[in-house]
Amino acid sequence: DNVTTPNEVVGLEVFPNPFQDETIVAISAGELDNSANLVVTNFLGQIVKSEKVSVAASAVTNHYVNFSGLKSGVYFISVETNTGREVVKVVKQ
């Protein structure tokens, strides 16, 4: 939908993608959000990393995610706030 509610994850960008050991997750949060759950899963759906992220309300928060202990391949980064969830496919080289 094109309607943004106050608690909704407004946007999620990952750069660079593909990457080597670290990537930046840019989280655009709603005006009532102050934290988000970031979960990284592999292509089998297994959780390989999970972090709680402090986000700035009504702003973009850049969060660095370290993949250095993980093998090269396809992963999915999911960011969830109170009422919104976004998922992005990423590739570790």
Short mmCIF file of N, CA, C and O in Angstrom, two decimals:
data_model
loop_
_atom_site.label_atom_id
_atom_site.label_comp_id
_atom_site.label_asym_id
_atom_site.label_seq_id
_atom_site.Cartn_x
_atom_site.Cartn_y
_atom_site.Cartn_z
N ASP A 1 0.83 -1.19 0.00
CA ASP A 1 0.00 0.00 0.00
C ASP A 1 0.87 1.25 0.00
O ASP A 1 2.02 1.21 0.38
N ASN A 2 0.33 2.36 -0.40
CA ASN A 2 1.08 3.60 -0.45
C ASN A 2 0.84 4.47 0.77
O ASN A 2 1.18 5.65 0.78
N VAL A 3 0.24 3.91 1.81
CA VAL A 3 -0.04 4.66 3.03
C VAL A 3 0.97 4.26 4.08
O VAL A 3 1.20 3.09 4.33
N THR A 4 1.61 5.24 4.70
CA THR A 4 2.60 4.99 5.74
C THR A 4 1.96 5.27 7.10
O THR A 4 1.53 6.38 7.36
N THR A 5 1.91 4.25 7.94
CA THR A 5 1.40 4.43 9.29
C THR A 5 2.56 4.80 10.20
O THR A 5 3.72 4.53 9.87
N PRO A 6 2.33 5.38 11.37
CA PRO A 6 3.42 5.86 12.21
C PRO A 6 4.45 4.82 12.60
O PRO A 6 5.62 5.13 12.75
N ASN A 7 4.07 3.56 12.80
CA ASN A 7 5.01 2.55 13.27
C ASN A 7 5.62 1.72 12.15
O ASN A 7 6.37 0.80 12.40
N GLU A 8 5.31 2.03 10.93
CA GLU A 8 5.70 1.19 9.81
C GLU A 8 7.15 1.42 9.39
O GLU A 8 7.64 2.53 9.42
N VAL A 9 7.83 0.33 9.00
CA VAL A 9 9.14 0.47 8.38
C VAL A 9 8.89 1.12 7.02
O VAL A 9 8.20 0.56 6.18
N VAL A 10 9.40 2.30 6.83
CA VAL A 10 9.14 3.05 5.60
C VAL A 10 10.03 2.56 4.47
O VAL A 10 9.62 2.49 3.33
N GLY A 11 11.26 2.21 4.78
CA GLY A 11 12.16 1.77 3.74
C GLY A 11 13.35 1.00 4.28
O GLY A 11 13.72 1.16 5.44
N LEU A 12 13.90 0.17 3.43
CA LEU A 12 15.06 -0.63 3.81
C LEU A 12 15.96 -0.73 2.59
O LEU A 12 15.52 -1.16 1.54
N GLU A 13 17.20 -0.27 2.74
CA GLU A 13 18.18 -0.36 1.66
C GLU A 13 19.44 -1.01 2.20
O GLU A 13 19.79 -0.81 3.36
N VAL A 14 20.11 -1.76 1.34
CA VAL A 14 21.36 -2.41 1.73
C VAL A 14 22.41 -2.03 0.69
O VAL A 14 22.17 -2.15 -0.52
N PHE A 15 23.55 -1.55 1.16
CA PHE A 15 24.62 -1.19 0.24
C PHE A 15 25.98 -1.37 0.91
O PHE A 15 26.06 -1.18 2.11
N PRO A 16 27.00 -1.80 0.22
CA PRO A 16 26.91 -2.31 -1.15
C PRO A 16 26.26 -3.69 -1.17
O PRO A 16 26.20 -4.37 -0.15
N ASN A 17 25.78 -4.07 -2.31
CA ASN A 17 25.16 -5.39 -2.50
C ASN A 17 25.37 -5.76 -3.96
O ASN A 17 24.78 -5.12 -4.81
N PRO A 18 26.22 -6.73 -4.26
CA PRO A 18 26.91 -7.66 -3.37
C PRO A 18 28.06 -7.01 -2.60
O PRO A 18 28.50 -5.91 -2.93
N PHE A 19 28.53 -7.71 -1.57
CA PHE A 19 29.55 -7.19 -0.66
C PHE A 19 30.51 -8.31 -0.30
O PHE A 19 30.28 -9.46 -0.63
N GLN A 20 31.59 -7.95 0.43
CA GLN A 20 32.58 -8.96 0.83
C GLN A 20 32.37 -9.41 2.27
O GLN A 20 31.96 -10.53 2.50
N ASP A 21 32.65 -8.55 3.25
CA ASP A 21 32.53 -8.95 4.65
C ASP A 21 31.54 -8.12 5.44
O ASP A 21 31.08 -8.54 6.49
N GLU A 22 31.24 -6.91 4.96
CA GLU A 22 30.36 -6.02 5.73
C GLU A 22 29.47 -5.24 4.77
O GLU A 22 29.87 -4.89 3.67
N THR A 23 28.25 -5.00 5.21
CA THR A 23 27.32 -4.20 4.42
C THR A 23 26.59 -3.24 5.35
O THR A 23 26.58 -3.43 6.57
N ILE A 24 26.00 -2.22 4.79
CA ILE A 24 25.25 -1.23 5.56
C ILE A 24 23.77 -1.41 5.29
O ILE A 24 23.34 -1.49 4.13
N VAL A 25 22.99 -1.48 6.35
CA VAL A 25 21.54 -1.56 6.24
C VAL A 25 20.99 -0.19 6.64
O VAL A 25 21.19 0.25 7.77
N ALA A 26 20.34 0.48 5.71
CA ALA A 26 19.74 1.79 5.97
C ALA A 26 18.26 1.58 6.25
O ALA A 26 17.51 1.15 5.38
N ILE A 27 17.86 1.87 7.49
CA ILE A 27 16.48 1.65 7.94
C ILE A 27 15.78 2.99 8.09
O ILE A 27 16.22 3.85 8.85
N SER A 28 14.70 3.17 7.34
CA SER A 28 13.86 4.36 7.49
C SER A 28 12.66 3.96 8.33
O SER A 28 11.83 3.18 7.90
N ALA A 29 12.59 4.48 9.56
CA ALA A 29 11.56 4.07 10.50
C ALA A 29 10.45 5.11 10.61
O ALA A 29 10.62 6.26 10.25
N GLY A 30 9.32 4.67 11.14
CA GLY A 30 8.19 5.57 11.37
C GLY A 30 8.42 6.44 12.60
O GLY A 30 9.38 6.27 13.34
N GLU A 31 7.52 7.36 12.81
CA GLU A 31 7.71 8.36 13.87
C GLU A 31 7.63 7.79 15.28
O GLU A 31 8.12 8.40 16.21
N LEU A 32 7.02 6.63 15.48
CA LEU A 32 6.91 6.06 16.82
C LEU A 32 7.92 4.95 17.09
O LEU A 32 7.96 4.40 18.19
N ASP A 33 8.74 4.60 16.11
CA ASP A 33 9.70 3.52 16.30
C ASP A 33 10.98 4.02 16.96
O ASP A 33 11.45 5.12 16.69
N ASN A 34 11.53 3.18 17.85
CA ASN A 34 12.84 3.48 18.43
C ASN A 34 13.74 2.25 18.45
O ASN A 34 14.87 2.33 18.88
N SER A 35 13.21 1.12 17.99
CA SER A 35 14.04 -0.07 17.88
C SER A 35 13.49 -0.96 16.76
O SER A 35 12.34 -0.85 16.38
N ALA A 36 14.36 -1.83 16.27
CA ALA A 36 13.99 -2.77 15.22
C ALA A 36 14.75 -4.06 15.45
O ALA A 36 15.84 -4.06 16.03
N ASN A 37 14.17 -5.15 15.02
CA ASN A 37 14.84 -6.44 15.07
C ASN A 37 15.37 -6.75 13.68
O ASN A 37 14.60 -6.75 12.72
N LEU A 38 16.67 -6.99 13.58
CA LEU A 38 17.30 -7.34 12.32
C LEU A 38 17.66 -8.81 12.37
O LEU A 38 18.33 -9.25 13.31
N VAL A 39 17.21 -9.57 11.38
CA VAL A 39 17.47 -11.01 11.33
C VAL A 39 18.05 -11.34 9.96
O VAL A 39 17.50 -10.92 8.93
N VAL A 40 19.15 -12.10 9.96
CA VAL A 40 19.75 -12.56 8.71
C VAL A 40 19.51 -14.06 8.62
O VAL A 40 19.82 -14.81 9.56
N THR A 41 18.95 -14.50 7.49
CA THR A 41 18.72 -15.92 7.27
C THR A 41 19.45 -16.35 6.00
O THR A 41 19.68 -15.55 5.10
N ASN A 42 19.82 -17.63 5.96
CA ASN A 42 20.43 -18.15 4.74
C ASN A 42 19.33 -18.61 3.79
O ASN A 42 18.14 -18.49 4.09
N PHE A 43 19.72 -19.17 2.64
CA PHE A 43 18.72 -19.56 1.64
C PHE A 43 17.86 -20.73 2.08
O PHE A 43 16.82 -21.00 1.48
N LEU A 44 18.25 -21.42 3.15
CA LEU A 44 17.44 -22.51 3.71
C LEU A 44 16.46 -22.01 4.77
O LEU A 44 15.68 -22.79 5.31
N GLY A 45 16.51 -20.70 5.06
CA GLY A 45 15.62 -20.13 6.07
C GLY A 45 16.16 -20.21 7.48
O GLY A 45 15.46 -19.86 8.43
N GLN A 46 17.39 -20.66 7.65
CA GLN A 46 18.00 -20.77 8.98
C GLN A 46 18.53 -19.40 9.41
O GLN A 46 19.19 -18.71 8.63
N ILE A 47 18.26 -19.03 10.67
CA ILE A 47 18.76 -17.76 11.20
C ILE A 47 20.25 -17.89 11.47
O ILE A 47 20.68 -18.78 12.21
N VAL A 48 21.04 -17.00 10.86
CA VAL A 48 22.49 -17.03 11.04
C VAL A 48 22.99 -15.83 11.85
O VAL A 48 24.12 -15.82 12.31
N LYS A 49 22.14 -14.82 12.01
CA LYS A 49 22.51 -13.63 12.78
C LYS A 49 21.23 -12.92 13.18
O LYS A 49 20.27 -12.85 12.41
N SER A 50 21.22 -12.39 14.39
CA SER A 50 20.06 -11.65 14.88
C SER A 50 20.56 -10.52 15.77
O SER A 50 21.41 -10.74 16.62
N GLU A 51 20.03 -9.31 15.55
CA GLU A 51 20.47 -8.14 16.32
C GLU A 51 19.28 -7.23 16.60
O GLU A 51 18.37 -7.13 15.80
N LYS A 52 19.32 -6.57 17.74
CA LYS A 52 18.36 -5.51 18.04
C LYS A 52 19.05 -4.19 17.69
O LYS A 52 20.18 -3.97 18.08
N VAL A 53 18.36 -3.36 16.93
CA VAL A 53 18.95 -2.12 16.41
C VAL A 53 18.16 -0.93 16.94
O VAL A 53 16.93 -0.91 16.87
N SER A 54 18.86 0.04 17.50
CA SER A 54 18.22 1.30 17.88
C SER A 54 18.08 2.15 16.62
O SER A 54 19.06 2.34 15.90
N VAL A 55 16.86 2.63 16.37
CA VAL A 55 16.63 3.46 15.19
C VAL A 55 16.13 4.83 15.61
O VAL A 55 15.50 4.98 16.65
N ALA A 56 16.41 5.81 14.79
CA ALA A 56 15.95 7.17 15.04
C ALA A 56 14.55 7.33 14.44
O ALA A 56 14.33 6.99 13.28
N ALA A 57 13.61 7.81 15.23
CA ALA A 57 12.24 8.00 14.76
C ALA A 57 12.21 9.00 13.61
O ALA A 57 12.89 10.02 13.64
N SER A 58 11.43 8.67 12.60
CA SER A 58 11.25 9.54 11.42
C SER A 58 12.56 9.93 10.76
O SER A 58 12.72 11.05 10.27
N ALA A 59 13.52 9.01 10.75
CA ALA A 59 14.82 9.29 10.15
C ALA A 59 15.40 8.00 9.58
O ALA A 59 14.86 6.92 9.79
N VAL A 60 16.52 8.13 8.90
CA VAL A 60 17.23 6.97 8.36
C VAL A 60 18.38 6.63 9.31
O VAL A 60 19.17 7.50 9.67
N THR A 61 18.46 5.37 9.71
CA THR A 61 19.53 4.88 10.58
C THR A 61 20.39 3.91 9.78
O THR A 61 19.86 2.94 9.23
N ASN A 62 21.68 4.16 9.70
CA ASN A 62 22.62 3.25 9.03
C ASN A 62 23.20 2.30 10.05
O ASN A 62 23.77 2.73 11.05
N HIS A 63 23.06 1.00 9.79
CA HIS A 63 23.55 -0.03 10.71
C HIS A 63 24.49 -0.95 9.93
O HIS A 63 24.11 -1.48 8.88
N TYR A 64 25.71 -1.13 10.43
CA TYR A 64 26.68 -2.01 9.79
C TYR A 64 26.44 -3.45 10.23
O TYR A 64 26.28 -3.72 11.42
N VAL A 65 26.43 -4.38 9.26
CA VAL A 65 26.25 -5.79 9.56
C VAL A 65 27.50 -6.53 9.06
O VAL A 65 27.86 -6.44 7.89
N ASN A 66 28.15 -7.26 9.97
CA ASN A 66 29.38 -7.97 9.67
C ASN A 66 29.05 -9.41 9.27
O ASN A 66 28.45 -10.15 10.04
N PHE A 67 29.46 -9.81 8.08
CA PHE A 67 29.25 -11.16 7.57
C PHE A 67 30.55 -11.95 7.51
O PHE A 67 30.60 -13.00 6.87
N SER A 68 31.62 -11.47 8.14
CA SER A 68 32.94 -12.08 7.97
C SER A 68 32.99 -13.55 8.39
O SER A 68 33.79 -14.31 7.85
N GLY A 69 32.16 -13.99 9.31
CA GLY A 69 32.18 -15.39 9.73
C GLY A 69 31.28 -16.29 8.91
O GLY A 69 31.18 -17.49 9.18
N LEU A 70 30.64 -15.74 7.89
CA LEU A 70 29.69 -16.51 7.09
C LEU A 70 30.26 -16.80 5.70
O LEU A 70 31.06 -16.04 5.17
N LYS A 71 29.82 -17.90 5.12
CA LYS A 71 30.27 -18.30 3.78
C LYS A 71 29.67 -17.39 2.72
O LYS A 71 28.64 -16.75 2.93
N SER A 72 30.29 -17.38 1.55
CA SER A 72 29.75 -16.65 0.41
C SER A 72 28.41 -17.28 0.01
O SER A 72 28.22 -18.48 0.14
N GLY A 73 27.49 -16.43 -0.45
CA GLY A 73 26.20 -16.95 -0.89
C GLY A 73 25.10 -15.93 -0.75
O GLY A 73 25.33 -14.75 -0.52
N VAL A 74 23.86 -16.42 -0.88
CA VAL A 74 22.66 -15.58 -0.82
C VAL A 74 22.10 -15.60 0.60
O VAL A 74 21.97 -16.67 1.21
N TYR A 75 21.77 -14.42 1.11
CA TYR A 75 21.18 -14.27 2.43
C TYR A 75 19.99 -13.32 2.32
O TYR A 75 19.85 -12.58 1.34
N PHE A 76 19.14 -13.35 3.33
CA PHE A 76 18.01 -12.43 3.40
C PHE A 76 18.09 -11.65 4.70
O PHE A 76 18.23 -12.24 5.77
N ILE A 77 18.03 -10.32 4.60
CA ILE A 77 18.03 -9.45 5.78
C ILE A 77 16.60 -8.98 5.99
O ILE A 77 15.99 -8.38 5.10
N SER A 78 16.08 -9.26 7.17
CA SER A 78 14.72 -8.86 7.54
C SER A 78 14.81 -7.84 8.67
O SER A 78 15.53 -8.05 9.64
N VAL A 79 14.07 -6.74 8.53
CA VAL A 79 14.00 -5.73 9.59
C VAL A 79 12.54 -5.57 9.97
O VAL A 79 11.68 -5.35 9.12
N GLU A 80 12.27 -5.71 11.28
CA GLU A 80 10.90 -5.65 11.77
C GLU A 80 10.78 -4.65 12.91
O GLU A 80 11.59 -4.64 13.82
N THR A 81 9.75 -3.80 12.81
CA THR A 81 9.40 -2.89 13.91
C THR A 81 8.06 -3.36 14.46
O THR A 81 7.60 -4.45 14.13
N ASN A 82 7.41 -2.54 15.24
CA ASN A 82 6.14 -2.92 15.87
C ASN A 82 5.10 -3.41 14.86
O ASN A 82 4.40 -4.39 15.12
N THR A 83 4.95 -2.73 13.75
CA THR A 83 3.89 -3.11 12.81
C THR A 83 4.36 -3.32 11.38
O THR A 83 3.54 -3.59 10.52
N GLY A 84 5.64 -3.20 11.13
CA GLY A 84 6.10 -3.34 9.75
C GLY A 84 7.29 -4.26 9.64
O GLY A 84 8.06 -4.44 10.59
N ARG A 85 7.42 -4.88 8.48
CA ARG A 85 8.54 -5.79 8.23
C ARG A 85 8.93 -5.67 6.77
O ARG A 85 8.08 -5.65 5.88
N GLU A 86 10.24 -5.58 6.53
CA GLU A 86 10.78 -5.53 5.17
C GLU A 86 11.88 -6.56 5.06
O GLU A 86 12.61 -6.80 6.02
N VAL A 87 12.01 -7.16 3.89
CA VAL A 87 13.04 -8.17 3.65
C VAL A 87 13.80 -7.81 2.37
O VAL A 87 13.18 -7.42 1.37
N VAL A 88 15.13 -7.92 2.42
CA VAL A 88 15.97 -7.65 1.26
C VAL A 88 16.91 -8.83 1.04
O VAL A 88 17.49 -9.36 1.98
N LYS A 89 17.04 -9.25 -0.22
CA LYS A 89 17.99 -10.32 -0.59
C LYS A 89 19.36 -9.69 -0.82
O LYS A 89 19.47 -8.67 -1.49
N VAL A 90 20.40 -10.31 -0.22
CA VAL A 90 21.76 -9.82 -0.38
C VAL A 90 22.69 -10.96 -0.79
O VAL A 90 22.35 -12.12 -0.61
N VAL A 91 23.83 -10.59 -1.36
CA VAL A 91 24.80 -11.58 -1.81
C VAL A 91 26.16 -11.28 -1.21
O VAL A 91 26.68 -10.17 -1.39
N LYS A 92 26.71 -12.26 -0.49
CA LYS A 92 28.07 -12.13 0.04
C LYS A 92 29.00 -12.81 -0.95
O LYS A 92 28.81 -13.96 -1.32
N GLN A 93 30.01 -12.06 -1.42
CA GLN A 93 30.96 -12.60 -2.40
C GLN A 93 32.02 -13.44 -1.73
O GLN A 93 32.36 -13.26 -0.61
#
